[in-house]
């Protein structure tokens, strides 16, 4: 097999890997680093406004956004009910 074909296939695979990595935002500076430390995005005694402003940084092995959004919406509704029930 000629060398230029091997180099062409290797270059195509390299470009494919770069395109896939870019499509998953692996080169983004906003991507969260996976560490052992856990940050608490909500302050102690959080309110509905804190839940409304809650956001997560994207990560390589993160959670499904639609599931997080659904959980946040349920939290938001429950906190709203509890705050409305307080005297």
Short mmCIF file of N, CA and C in Angstrom, two decimals:
data_model
loop_
_atom_site.label_atom_id
_atom_site.label_comp_id
_atom_site.label_asym_id
_atom_site.label_seq_id
_atom_site.Cartn_x
_atom_site.Cartn_y
_atom_site.Cartn_z
N UNK A 1 0.86 -1.17 0.00
CA UNK A 1 0.00 0.00 0.00
C UNK A 1 0.90 1.24 0.00
N UNK A 2 0.62 2.16 -0.89
CA UNK A 2 1.48 3.36 -0.95
C UNK A 2 1.40 4.18 0.33
N UNK A 3 2.51 4.82 0.63
CA UNK A 3 2.62 5.62 1.84
C UNK A 3 1.63 6.77 1.87
N UNK A 4 1.35 7.39 0.73
CA UNK A 4 0.44 8.54 0.70
C UNK A 4 -0.98 8.15 1.08
N UNK A 5 -1.39 6.91 0.80
CA UNK A 5 -2.73 6.45 1.20
C UNK A 5 -2.78 6.29 2.73
N UNK A 6 -1.75 5.70 3.29
CA UNK A 6 -1.69 5.52 4.75
C UNK A 6 -1.70 6.88 5.45
N UNK A 7 -0.90 7.82 4.95
CA UNK A 7 -0.88 9.16 5.54
C UNK A 7 -2.22 9.87 5.38
N UNK A 8 -2.87 9.68 4.26
CA UNK A 8 -4.18 10.29 4.03
C UNK A 8 -5.24 9.75 4.98
N UNK A 9 -5.24 8.44 5.18
CA UNK A 9 -6.20 7.82 6.12
C UNK A 9 -5.90 8.29 7.54
N UNK A 10 -4.62 8.34 7.93
CA UNK A 10 -4.24 8.82 9.27
C UNK A 10 -4.67 10.27 9.46
N UNK A 11 -4.48 11.11 8.44
CA UNK A 11 -4.89 12.52 8.54
C UNK A 11 -6.40 12.64 8.65
N UNK A 12 -7.14 11.82 7.90
CA UNK A 12 -8.60 11.85 7.97
C UNK A 12 -9.10 11.43 9.35
N UNK A 13 -8.49 10.43 9.92
CA UNK A 13 -8.87 9.99 11.27
C UNK A 13 -8.55 11.08 12.29
N UNK A 14 -7.40 11.72 12.15
CA UNK A 14 -7.02 12.81 13.05
C UNK A 14 -8.03 13.95 12.97
N UNK A 15 -8.41 14.34 11.77
CA UNK A 15 -9.38 15.43 11.59
C UNK A 15 -10.73 15.03 12.18
N UNK A 16 -11.14 13.78 11.99
CA UNK A 16 -12.41 13.30 12.55
C UNK A 16 -12.40 13.37 14.07
N UNK A 17 -11.30 12.98 14.68
CA UNK A 17 -11.19 13.03 16.14
C UNK A 17 -11.26 14.48 16.63
N UNK A 18 -10.60 15.39 15.95
CA UNK A 18 -10.63 16.81 16.34
C UNK A 18 -12.04 17.37 16.20
N UNK A 19 -12.73 17.03 15.12
CA UNK A 19 -14.11 17.52 14.91
C UNK A 19 -15.04 16.98 15.98
N UNK A 20 -14.92 15.71 16.30
CA UNK A 20 -15.76 15.13 17.35
C UNK A 20 -15.47 15.75 18.71
N UNK A 21 -14.21 15.95 19.02
CA UNK A 21 -13.85 16.57 20.29
C UNK A 21 -14.39 17.99 20.37
N UNK A 22 -14.32 18.73 19.28
CA UNK A 22 -14.84 20.10 19.27
C UNK A 22 -16.36 20.10 19.40
N UNK A 23 -17.03 19.12 18.84
CA UNK A 23 -18.49 19.08 18.92
C UNK A 23 -18.96 18.79 20.35
N UNK A 24 -18.12 18.16 21.16
CA UNK A 24 -18.46 17.91 22.56
C UNK A 24 -17.85 18.96 23.48
N UNK A 25 -17.39 20.07 22.95
CA UNK A 25 -16.81 21.18 23.72
C UNK A 25 -15.65 20.76 24.60
N UNK A 26 -14.85 19.83 24.14
CA UNK A 26 -13.69 19.40 24.93
C UNK A 26 -12.59 20.44 24.95
N UNK A 27 -12.61 21.37 24.00
CA UNK A 27 -11.60 22.41 23.95
C UNK A 27 -12.08 23.71 24.58
N UNK A 28 -13.30 23.72 25.12
CA UNK A 28 -13.88 24.93 25.69
C UNK A 28 -13.24 25.24 27.04
N UNK A 29 -12.96 26.50 27.27
CA UNK A 29 -12.41 26.89 28.57
C UNK A 29 -13.49 26.89 29.64
N UNK A 30 -14.77 26.81 29.22
CA UNK A 30 -15.88 26.78 30.18
C UNK A 30 -16.12 25.40 30.74
N UNK A 31 -15.51 24.38 30.14
CA UNK A 31 -15.73 23.02 30.60
C UNK A 31 -15.14 22.86 32.00
N UNK A 32 -15.90 22.22 32.85
CA UNK A 32 -15.46 22.04 34.23
C UNK A 32 -14.43 20.92 34.30
N UNK A 33 -13.45 21.13 35.13
CA UNK A 33 -12.48 20.09 35.37
C UNK A 33 -13.07 19.10 36.36
N UNK A 34 -12.84 17.84 36.12
CA UNK A 34 -13.34 16.83 37.03
C UNK A 34 -12.37 16.69 38.19
N UNK A 35 -12.84 17.05 39.37
CA UNK A 35 -12.00 16.96 40.56
C UNK A 35 -12.74 16.21 41.64
N UNK A 36 -12.06 15.93 42.73
CA UNK A 36 -12.68 15.24 43.85
C UNK A 36 -13.45 16.20 44.75
N UNK A 37 -13.24 17.49 44.59
CA UNK A 37 -13.92 18.45 45.44
C UNK A 37 -15.33 18.70 44.90
N UNK A 38 -16.25 18.92 45.83
CA UNK A 38 -17.63 19.19 45.46
C UNK A 38 -17.94 20.62 45.85
N UNK A 39 -18.44 21.39 44.91
CA UNK A 39 -18.83 22.76 45.23
C UNK A 39 -20.32 22.82 45.48
N UNK A 40 -20.73 23.69 46.35
CA UNK A 40 -22.14 23.86 46.68
C UNK A 40 -22.65 25.10 45.96
N UNK A 41 -23.38 24.91 44.86
CA UNK A 41 -23.85 26.07 44.11
C UNK A 41 -24.97 26.83 44.80
N UNK A 42 -25.63 26.22 45.76
CA UNK A 42 -26.70 26.90 46.49
C UNK A 42 -26.22 27.29 47.88
N UNK A 43 -26.50 28.53 48.29
CA UNK A 43 -26.09 28.95 49.64
C UNK A 43 -26.97 28.31 50.71
N UNK A 44 -26.50 28.33 51.91
CA UNK A 44 -27.30 27.82 53.03
C UNK A 44 -28.55 28.67 53.16
N UNK A 45 -29.71 28.03 53.33
CA UNK A 45 -30.95 28.77 53.44
C UNK A 45 -31.38 29.38 52.11
N UNK A 46 -31.16 28.65 51.02
CA UNK A 46 -31.46 29.19 49.70
C UNK A 46 -32.95 29.45 49.52
N UNK A 47 -33.26 30.33 48.59
CA UNK A 47 -34.65 30.70 48.28
C UNK A 47 -34.96 30.35 46.83
N UNK A 48 -36.19 30.66 46.45
CA UNK A 48 -36.63 30.40 45.08
C UNK A 48 -35.79 31.18 44.08
N UNK A 49 -35.41 32.39 44.42
CA UNK A 49 -34.57 33.20 43.52
C UNK A 49 -33.22 32.53 43.30
N UNK A 50 -32.67 31.90 44.34
CA UNK A 50 -31.40 31.18 44.19
C UNK A 50 -31.53 30.00 43.24
N UNK A 51 -32.66 29.28 43.32
CA UNK A 51 -32.89 28.15 42.43
C UNK A 51 -33.07 28.64 41.00
N UNK A 52 -33.76 29.76 40.82
CA UNK A 52 -33.98 30.32 39.48
C UNK A 52 -32.66 30.71 38.82
N UNK A 53 -31.70 31.16 39.60
CA UNK A 53 -30.43 31.61 39.03
C UNK A 53 -29.36 30.51 39.01
N UNK A 54 -29.72 29.32 39.44
CA UNK A 54 -28.78 28.20 39.50
C UNK A 54 -28.39 27.75 38.10
N UNK A 55 -27.09 27.56 37.88
CA UNK A 55 -26.61 27.03 36.61
C UNK A 55 -25.40 26.15 36.87
N UNK A 56 -25.16 25.24 35.96
CA UNK A 56 -24.06 24.30 36.09
C UNK A 56 -23.11 24.47 34.90
N UNK A 57 -21.83 24.29 35.15
CA UNK A 57 -20.85 24.34 34.07
C UNK A 57 -20.86 22.99 33.34
N UNK A 58 -20.67 23.01 32.04
CA UNK A 58 -20.64 21.72 31.32
C UNK A 58 -19.39 20.92 31.69
N UNK A 59 -19.52 19.63 31.64
CA UNK A 59 -18.39 18.75 31.95
C UNK A 59 -18.40 17.58 30.97
N UNK A 60 -17.25 16.99 30.80
CA UNK A 60 -17.13 15.88 29.87
C UNK A 60 -18.06 14.74 30.26
N UNK A 61 -18.04 14.38 31.51
CA UNK A 61 -18.91 13.30 31.99
C UNK A 61 -19.98 13.87 32.89
N UNK A 62 -20.71 14.84 32.41
CA UNK A 62 -21.73 15.52 33.19
C UNK A 62 -23.06 14.79 33.15
N UNK A 63 -24.09 15.47 33.57
CA UNK A 63 -25.42 14.92 33.60
C UNK A 63 -26.19 15.36 32.37
N UNK A 64 -27.27 14.67 32.07
CA UNK A 64 -28.12 15.07 30.96
C UNK A 64 -28.82 16.36 31.33
N UNK A 65 -28.70 17.34 30.47
CA UNK A 65 -29.25 18.66 30.75
C UNK A 65 -30.75 18.63 30.99
N UNK A 66 -31.49 17.85 30.22
CA UNK A 66 -32.93 17.82 30.38
C UNK A 66 -33.34 17.24 31.72
N UNK A 67 -32.58 16.28 32.25
CA UNK A 67 -32.88 15.72 33.56
C UNK A 67 -32.59 16.73 34.67
N UNK A 68 -31.49 17.45 34.54
CA UNK A 68 -31.16 18.48 35.53
C UNK A 68 -32.21 19.59 35.49
N UNK A 69 -32.59 20.02 34.29
CA UNK A 69 -33.62 21.06 34.16
C UNK A 69 -34.94 20.62 34.78
N UNK A 70 -35.31 19.35 34.58
CA UNK A 70 -36.55 18.84 35.15
C UNK A 70 -36.48 18.83 36.69
N UNK A 71 -35.34 18.38 37.23
CA UNK A 71 -35.19 18.36 38.68
C UNK A 71 -35.22 19.76 39.26
N UNK A 72 -34.57 20.71 38.59
CA UNK A 72 -34.58 22.10 39.06
C UNK A 72 -35.99 22.66 39.03
N UNK A 73 -36.74 22.34 37.99
CA UNK A 73 -38.12 22.83 37.89
C UNK A 73 -38.98 22.27 39.03
N UNK A 74 -38.80 21.00 39.35
CA UNK A 74 -39.55 20.42 40.48
C UNK A 74 -39.15 21.07 41.79
N UNK A 75 -37.84 21.31 41.99
CA UNK A 75 -37.38 22.01 43.19
C UNK A 75 -37.98 23.41 43.27
N UNK A 76 -37.99 24.09 42.13
CA UNK A 76 -38.52 25.45 42.06
C UNK A 76 -40.00 25.47 42.47
N UNK A 77 -40.78 24.54 41.95
CA UNK A 77 -42.20 24.48 42.28
C UNK A 77 -42.41 24.20 43.76
N UNK A 78 -41.64 23.26 44.31
CA UNK A 78 -41.80 22.90 45.74
C UNK A 78 -41.39 24.05 46.65
N UNK A 79 -40.31 24.72 46.33
CA UNK A 79 -39.87 25.86 47.15
C UNK A 79 -40.90 26.97 47.07
N UNK A 80 -41.47 27.18 45.89
CA UNK A 80 -42.49 28.20 45.73
C UNK A 80 -43.70 27.89 46.60
N UNK A 81 -44.11 26.62 46.63
CA UNK A 81 -45.24 26.21 47.49
C UNK A 81 -44.92 26.46 48.97
N UNK A 82 -43.71 26.08 49.39
CA UNK A 82 -43.31 26.23 50.79
C UNK A 82 -43.22 27.70 51.18
N UNK A 83 -42.68 28.54 50.31
CA UNK A 83 -42.57 29.97 50.61
C UNK A 83 -43.94 30.62 50.66
N UNK A 84 -44.88 30.17 49.85
CA UNK A 84 -46.24 30.71 49.85
C UNK A 84 -46.99 30.31 51.11
N UNK A 85 -46.66 29.14 51.67
CA UNK A 85 -47.34 28.65 52.86
C UNK A 85 -46.82 29.26 54.15
N UNK A 86 -45.65 29.90 54.11
CA UNK A 86 -45.08 30.51 55.32
C UNK A 86 -45.87 31.76 55.68
N UNK A 87 -46.05 32.01 56.99
CA UNK A 87 -46.77 33.22 57.41
C UNK A 87 -45.96 34.47 57.23
#
